[in-house]
Short mmCIF file of C-alpha atoms in Angstrom, two decimals:
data_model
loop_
_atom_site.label_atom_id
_atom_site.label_comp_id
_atom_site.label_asym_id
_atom_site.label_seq_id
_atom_site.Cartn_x
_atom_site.Cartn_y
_atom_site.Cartn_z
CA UNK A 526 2.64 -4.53 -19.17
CA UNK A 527 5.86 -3.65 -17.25
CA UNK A 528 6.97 -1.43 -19.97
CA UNK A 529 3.54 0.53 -20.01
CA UNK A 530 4.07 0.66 -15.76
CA UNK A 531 7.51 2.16 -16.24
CA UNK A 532 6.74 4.55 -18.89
CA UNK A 533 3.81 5.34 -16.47
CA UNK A 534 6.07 6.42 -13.60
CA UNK A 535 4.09 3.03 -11.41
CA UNK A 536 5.58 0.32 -10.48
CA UNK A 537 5.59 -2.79 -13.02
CA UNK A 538 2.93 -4.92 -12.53
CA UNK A 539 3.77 -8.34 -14.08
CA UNK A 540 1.19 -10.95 -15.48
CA UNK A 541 -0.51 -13.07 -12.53
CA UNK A 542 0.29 -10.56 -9.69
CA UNK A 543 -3.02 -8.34 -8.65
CA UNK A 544 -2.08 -4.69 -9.32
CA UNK A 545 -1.52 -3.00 -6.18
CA UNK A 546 -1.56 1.57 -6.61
CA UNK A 547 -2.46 2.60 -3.04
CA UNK A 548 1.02 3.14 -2.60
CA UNK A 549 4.54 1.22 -1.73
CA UNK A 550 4.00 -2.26 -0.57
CA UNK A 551 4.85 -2.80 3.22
CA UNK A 552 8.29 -5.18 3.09
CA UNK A 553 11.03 -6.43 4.67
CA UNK A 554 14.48 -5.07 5.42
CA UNK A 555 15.47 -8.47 3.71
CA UNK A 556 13.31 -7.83 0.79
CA UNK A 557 14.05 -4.37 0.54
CA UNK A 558 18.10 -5.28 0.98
CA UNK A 559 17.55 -8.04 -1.82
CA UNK A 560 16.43 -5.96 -4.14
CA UNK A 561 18.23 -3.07 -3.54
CA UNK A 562 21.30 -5.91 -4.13
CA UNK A 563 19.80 -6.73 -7.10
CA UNK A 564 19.85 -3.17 -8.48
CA UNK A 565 23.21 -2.27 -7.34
CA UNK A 566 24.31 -5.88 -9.72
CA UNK A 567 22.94 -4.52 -12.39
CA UNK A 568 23.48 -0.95 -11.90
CA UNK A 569 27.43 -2.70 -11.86
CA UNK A 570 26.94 -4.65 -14.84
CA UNK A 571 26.02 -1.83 -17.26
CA UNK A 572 29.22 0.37 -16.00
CA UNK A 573 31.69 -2.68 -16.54
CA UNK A 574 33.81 -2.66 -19.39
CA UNK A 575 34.78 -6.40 -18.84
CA UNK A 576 33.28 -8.51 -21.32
CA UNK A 577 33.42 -11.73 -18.97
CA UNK A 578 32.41 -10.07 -15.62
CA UNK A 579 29.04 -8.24 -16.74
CA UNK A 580 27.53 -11.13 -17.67
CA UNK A 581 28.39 -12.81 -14.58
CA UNK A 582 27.08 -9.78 -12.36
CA UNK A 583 23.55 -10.12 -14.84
CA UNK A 584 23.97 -13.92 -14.14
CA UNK A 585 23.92 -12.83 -10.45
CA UNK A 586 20.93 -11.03 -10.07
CA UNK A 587 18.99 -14.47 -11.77
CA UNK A 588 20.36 -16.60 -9.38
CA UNK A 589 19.46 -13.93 -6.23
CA UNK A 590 15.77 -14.48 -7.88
CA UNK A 591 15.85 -18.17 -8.23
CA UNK A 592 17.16 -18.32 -4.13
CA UNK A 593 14.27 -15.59 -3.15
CA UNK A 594 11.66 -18.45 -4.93
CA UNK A 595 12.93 -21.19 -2.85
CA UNK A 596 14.73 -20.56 0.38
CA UNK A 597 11.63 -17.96 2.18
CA UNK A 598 9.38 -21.16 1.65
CA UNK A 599 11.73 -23.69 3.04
CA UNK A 600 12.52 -21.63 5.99
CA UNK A 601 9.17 -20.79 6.75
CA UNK A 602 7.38 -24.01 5.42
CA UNK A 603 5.20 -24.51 8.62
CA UNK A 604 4.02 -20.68 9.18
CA UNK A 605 3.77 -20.68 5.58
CA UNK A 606 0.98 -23.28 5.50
CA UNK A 607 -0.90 -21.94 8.77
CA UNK A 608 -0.28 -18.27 9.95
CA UNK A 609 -1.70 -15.56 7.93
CA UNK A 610 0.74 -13.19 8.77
CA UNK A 611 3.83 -14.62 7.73
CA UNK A 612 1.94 -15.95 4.04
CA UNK A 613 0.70 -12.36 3.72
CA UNK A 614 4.22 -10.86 4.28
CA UNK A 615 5.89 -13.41 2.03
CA UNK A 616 3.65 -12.05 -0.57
CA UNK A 617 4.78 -8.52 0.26
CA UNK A 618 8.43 -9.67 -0.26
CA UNK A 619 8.33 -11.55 -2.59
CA UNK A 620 5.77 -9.43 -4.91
CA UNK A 621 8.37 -6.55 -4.35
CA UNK A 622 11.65 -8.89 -5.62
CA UNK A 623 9.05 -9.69 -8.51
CA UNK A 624 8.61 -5.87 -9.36
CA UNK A 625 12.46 -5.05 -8.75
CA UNK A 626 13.78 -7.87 -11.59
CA UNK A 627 10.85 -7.14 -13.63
CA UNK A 628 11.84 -3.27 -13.84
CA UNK A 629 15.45 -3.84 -14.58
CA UNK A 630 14.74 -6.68 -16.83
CA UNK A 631 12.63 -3.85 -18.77
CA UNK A 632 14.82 -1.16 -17.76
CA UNK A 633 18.51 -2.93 -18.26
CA UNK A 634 16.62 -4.99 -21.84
CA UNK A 635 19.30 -3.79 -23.95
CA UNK A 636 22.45 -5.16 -21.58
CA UNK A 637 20.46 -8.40 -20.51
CA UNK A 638 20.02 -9.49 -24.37
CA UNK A 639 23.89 -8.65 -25.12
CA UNK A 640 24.15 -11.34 -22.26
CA UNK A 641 22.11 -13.71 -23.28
CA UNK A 642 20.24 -13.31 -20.17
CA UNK A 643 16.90 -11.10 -21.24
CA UNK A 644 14.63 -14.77 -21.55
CA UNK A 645 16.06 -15.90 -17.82
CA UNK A 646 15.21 -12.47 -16.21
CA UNK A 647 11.82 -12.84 -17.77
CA UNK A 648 11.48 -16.51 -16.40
CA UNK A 649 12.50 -15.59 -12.50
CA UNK A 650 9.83 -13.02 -12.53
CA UNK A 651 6.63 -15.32 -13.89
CA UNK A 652 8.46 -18.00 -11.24
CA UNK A 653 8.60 -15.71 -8.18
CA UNK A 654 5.48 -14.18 -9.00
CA UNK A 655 3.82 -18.13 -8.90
CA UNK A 656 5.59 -18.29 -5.83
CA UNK A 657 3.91 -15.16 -4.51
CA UNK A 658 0.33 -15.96 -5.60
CA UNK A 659 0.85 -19.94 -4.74
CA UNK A 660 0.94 -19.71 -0.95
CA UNK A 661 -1.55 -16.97 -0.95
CA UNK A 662 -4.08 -18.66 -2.93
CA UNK A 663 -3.57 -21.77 -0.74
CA UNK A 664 -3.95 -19.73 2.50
CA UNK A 665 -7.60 -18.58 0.81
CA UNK A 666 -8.20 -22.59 -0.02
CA UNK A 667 -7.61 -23.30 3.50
CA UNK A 668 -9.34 -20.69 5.20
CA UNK A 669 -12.56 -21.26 2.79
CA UNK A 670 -12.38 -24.73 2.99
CA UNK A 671 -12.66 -24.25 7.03
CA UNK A 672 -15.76 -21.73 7.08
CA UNK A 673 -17.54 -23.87 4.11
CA UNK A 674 -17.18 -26.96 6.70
CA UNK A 675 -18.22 -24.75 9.93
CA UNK A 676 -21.57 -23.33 7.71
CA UNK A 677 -22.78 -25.67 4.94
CA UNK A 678 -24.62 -28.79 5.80
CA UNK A 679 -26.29 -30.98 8.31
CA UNK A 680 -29.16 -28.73 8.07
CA UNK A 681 -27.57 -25.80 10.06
CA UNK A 682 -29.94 -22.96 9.25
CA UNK A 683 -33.59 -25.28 9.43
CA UNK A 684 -35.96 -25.59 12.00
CA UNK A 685 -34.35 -22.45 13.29
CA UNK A 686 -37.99 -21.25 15.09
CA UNK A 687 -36.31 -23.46 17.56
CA UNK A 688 -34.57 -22.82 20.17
CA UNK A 689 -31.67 -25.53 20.25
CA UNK A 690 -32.05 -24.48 16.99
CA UNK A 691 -31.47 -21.04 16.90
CA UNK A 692 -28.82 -21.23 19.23
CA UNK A 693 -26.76 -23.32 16.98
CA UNK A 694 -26.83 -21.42 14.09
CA UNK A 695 -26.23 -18.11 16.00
CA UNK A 696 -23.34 -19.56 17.26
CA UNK A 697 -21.91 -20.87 14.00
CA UNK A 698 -22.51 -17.56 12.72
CA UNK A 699 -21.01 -15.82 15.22
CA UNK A 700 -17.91 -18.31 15.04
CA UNK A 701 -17.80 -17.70 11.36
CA UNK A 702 -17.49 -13.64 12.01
CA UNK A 703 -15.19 -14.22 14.63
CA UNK A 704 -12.51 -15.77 11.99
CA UNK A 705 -13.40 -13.72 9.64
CA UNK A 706 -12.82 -10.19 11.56
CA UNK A 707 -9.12 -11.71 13.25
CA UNK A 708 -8.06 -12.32 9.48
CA UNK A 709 -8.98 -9.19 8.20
CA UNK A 710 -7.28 -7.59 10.68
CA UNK A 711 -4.40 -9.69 10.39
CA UNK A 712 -4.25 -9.10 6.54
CA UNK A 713 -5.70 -5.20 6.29
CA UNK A 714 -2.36 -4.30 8.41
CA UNK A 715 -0.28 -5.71 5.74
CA UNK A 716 -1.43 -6.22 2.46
CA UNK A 717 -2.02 -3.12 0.00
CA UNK A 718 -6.00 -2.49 -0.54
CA UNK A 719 -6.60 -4.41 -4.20
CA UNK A 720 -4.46 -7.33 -2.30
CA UNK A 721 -6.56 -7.27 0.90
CA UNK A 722 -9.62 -7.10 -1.29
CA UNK A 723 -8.85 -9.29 -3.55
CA UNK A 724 -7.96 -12.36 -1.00
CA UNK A 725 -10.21 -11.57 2.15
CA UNK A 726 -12.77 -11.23 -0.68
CA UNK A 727 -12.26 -14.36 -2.26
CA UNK A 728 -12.59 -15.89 1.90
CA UNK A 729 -15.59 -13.78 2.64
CA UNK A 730 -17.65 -14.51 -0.72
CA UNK A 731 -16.98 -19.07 0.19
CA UNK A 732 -18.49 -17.72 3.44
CA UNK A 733 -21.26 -15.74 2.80
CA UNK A 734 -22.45 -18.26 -0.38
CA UNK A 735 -22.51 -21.18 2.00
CA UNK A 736 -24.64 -19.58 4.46
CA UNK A 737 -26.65 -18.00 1.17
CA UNK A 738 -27.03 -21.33 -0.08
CA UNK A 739 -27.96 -23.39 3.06
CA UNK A 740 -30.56 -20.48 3.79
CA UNK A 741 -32.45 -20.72 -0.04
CA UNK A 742 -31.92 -24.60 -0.51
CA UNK A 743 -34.91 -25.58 1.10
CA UNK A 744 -38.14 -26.24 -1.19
CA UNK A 745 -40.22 -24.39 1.72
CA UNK A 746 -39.35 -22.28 4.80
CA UNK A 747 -42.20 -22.45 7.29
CA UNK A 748 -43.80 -18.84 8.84
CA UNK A 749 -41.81 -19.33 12.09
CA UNK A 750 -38.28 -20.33 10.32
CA UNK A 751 -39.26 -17.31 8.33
CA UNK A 752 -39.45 -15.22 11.49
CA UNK A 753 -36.30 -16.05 13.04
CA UNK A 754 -33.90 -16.29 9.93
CA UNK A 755 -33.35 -12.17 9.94
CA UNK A 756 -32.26 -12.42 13.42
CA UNK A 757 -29.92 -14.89 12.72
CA UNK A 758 -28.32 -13.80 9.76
CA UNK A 759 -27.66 -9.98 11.33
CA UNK A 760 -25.00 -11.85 13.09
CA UNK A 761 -22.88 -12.08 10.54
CA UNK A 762 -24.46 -9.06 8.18
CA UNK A 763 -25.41 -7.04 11.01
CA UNK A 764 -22.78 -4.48 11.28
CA UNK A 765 -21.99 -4.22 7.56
CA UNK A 766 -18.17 -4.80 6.39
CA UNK A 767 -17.10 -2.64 8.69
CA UNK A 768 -15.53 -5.21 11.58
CA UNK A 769 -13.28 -6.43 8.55
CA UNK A 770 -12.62 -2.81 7.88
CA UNK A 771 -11.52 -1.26 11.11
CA UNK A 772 -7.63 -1.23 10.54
CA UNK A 773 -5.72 0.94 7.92
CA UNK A 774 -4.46 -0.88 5.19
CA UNK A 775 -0.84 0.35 4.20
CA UNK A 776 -1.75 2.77 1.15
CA UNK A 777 -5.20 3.45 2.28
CA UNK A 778 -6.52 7.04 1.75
CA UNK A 779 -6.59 9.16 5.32
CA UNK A 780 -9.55 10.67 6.31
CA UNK A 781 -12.31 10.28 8.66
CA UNK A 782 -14.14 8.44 5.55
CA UNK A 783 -11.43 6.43 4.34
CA UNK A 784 -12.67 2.88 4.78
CA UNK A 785 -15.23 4.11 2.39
CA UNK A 786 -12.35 3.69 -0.10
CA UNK A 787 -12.24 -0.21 0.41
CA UNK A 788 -15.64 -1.85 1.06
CA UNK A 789 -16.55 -1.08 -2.86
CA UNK A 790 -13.38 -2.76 -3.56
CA UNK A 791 -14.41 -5.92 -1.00
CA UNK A 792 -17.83 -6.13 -2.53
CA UNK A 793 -16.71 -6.73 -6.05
CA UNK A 794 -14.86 -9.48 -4.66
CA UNK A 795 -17.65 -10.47 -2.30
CA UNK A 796 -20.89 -10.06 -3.87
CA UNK A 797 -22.83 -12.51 -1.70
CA UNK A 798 -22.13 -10.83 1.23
CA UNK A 799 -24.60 -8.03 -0.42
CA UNK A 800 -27.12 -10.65 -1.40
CA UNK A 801 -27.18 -12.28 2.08
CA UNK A 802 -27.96 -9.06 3.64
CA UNK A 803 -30.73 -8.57 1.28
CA UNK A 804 -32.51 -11.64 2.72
CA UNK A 805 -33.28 -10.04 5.58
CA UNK A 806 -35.54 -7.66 4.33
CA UNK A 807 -36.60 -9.56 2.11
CA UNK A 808 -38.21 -12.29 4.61
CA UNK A 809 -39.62 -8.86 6.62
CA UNK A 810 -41.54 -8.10 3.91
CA UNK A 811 -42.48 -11.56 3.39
CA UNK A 812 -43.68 -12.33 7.01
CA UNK A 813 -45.81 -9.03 6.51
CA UNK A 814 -47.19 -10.00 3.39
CA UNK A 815 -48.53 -13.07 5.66
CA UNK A 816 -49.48 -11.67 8.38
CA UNK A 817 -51.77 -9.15 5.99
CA UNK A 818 -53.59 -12.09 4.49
#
């Protein structure tokens, strides 16, 4: 795969890592001064005639990897585990360190097997790249796991013909969107399109199927629960995607029409937020339909 990206002209996309082609990924100056150490090494190691040193400066560029892994997420342990900014940047850096060692590891093959490093350069790469995805994927857990508890159970969306009722689930709703809008604006400024898509996605969809779920569980919705449902669901499906699409993502397309580029790409990773907008025709036509007879 990182051969086919370089003889591509893209960057190298190694295994685990979403691909990302809307454009360079928004880093660091750290990052970008990491890896731009981490070509000059190499760069230094295949113009030195000194048997013992060039294996040393290959050596180097392993052990700059093996630091990057470790010392972001002990420095930023806390914001790691709560702010959505700094987990989304981390995967910015770190996904770029991944891309710069897995280029000259495909570029620089021939020098890092004469060192006996070509297995190591391979390893740092699959490790950084866990690193990358690890704290991401746990920032999706924990953001899921908080609308799932906020939405699903205790009989949120019945008896909604009621006014307590209806109030309670409007404002759960409404809480739910809330969260959902200030962390796809938080993430759409930073991550690449496929990454915003693929993460917000996986946030919206835990969402959107426990409010899909709740809505369908019951064995029977009465006329007047029937009535009020659509209401309540526009709160969150009202508007579309596009309050989780109003900021540019870094890579995005310009144009008047651009966030037409992304909401295909969110869907595919959201696909319930489609199917819990459907319910609300669907129980308009079916209040009709009773209303007829």
């Amino acid at each position: 795969a990182v051969a086919a990206g370089l003889l591509g002209g893209s960057q190298p996309e190694p295994v685990g890592l979403p691909a990302a082609r809307g454009g360079a990924l928004l880093v660091s100056s750290v990052a970008a001064e990491v890896a731009s150490l981490l070509e000059r090494a190499m760069e230094d190691a295949g113009s030195c005639a000194n048997p013992v040193l060039a294996p040393k400066l290959v050596e180097a560029v392993s052990d700059v990897s093996l630091l990057w892994a470790h010392l972001p997420a002990l420095l930023l342990r806390k914001e790691l585990c709560s702010a959505a900014h700094h987990v989304a940047s981390y995967f910015n850096d770190t996904t770029h360190v991944v891309w710069t060692v897995a280029r000259l590891a495909c570029r620089q093959h021939g020098l890092a097997r004469r060192c006996g490093k070509a297995a190591e350069l391979a390893a740092q790469a699959g490790r950084l790249s866990g690193a990358a995805l690890s704290h991401m994927e746990g920032q999706v857990a924990g953001r899921a796991e908080e609308l799932e508890l906020l939405l699903r159970g205790g009989g949120i969306f019945r008896g909604t013909h009621k006014a307590n009722r209806d109030a309670r689930a409007r404002e759960a709703l409404s809480d739910a969107k809330g969260k959902l809008t200030r962390l796809a604006g938080t993430w759409k400024s930073v991550l690449q399109p496929e990454h915003f898509a693929r993460f917000f996605g996986a946030v919206l969809e835990a969402a959107c199927v426990s409010v899909y779920d709740e809505v369908t569980s019951a064995d029977d919705i009465s006329v007047a629960e029937t009535e009020a449902l659509p209401g309540i669901l526009l709160v969150l499906v009202g508007d579309g995607l596009g309050p989780f699409l109003d900021r540019r993502s870094p890579g995005q397309p310009e144009g008047p029409r651009s966030g037409d580029f992304l909401a295909p790409l969110l869907l595919e990773r959201a696909p319930s937020f489609r199917k819990l907008a459907e319910l609300v025709p669907m129980f308009t036509m079916g209040l009709q339909e009773i209303e007829e007879e």
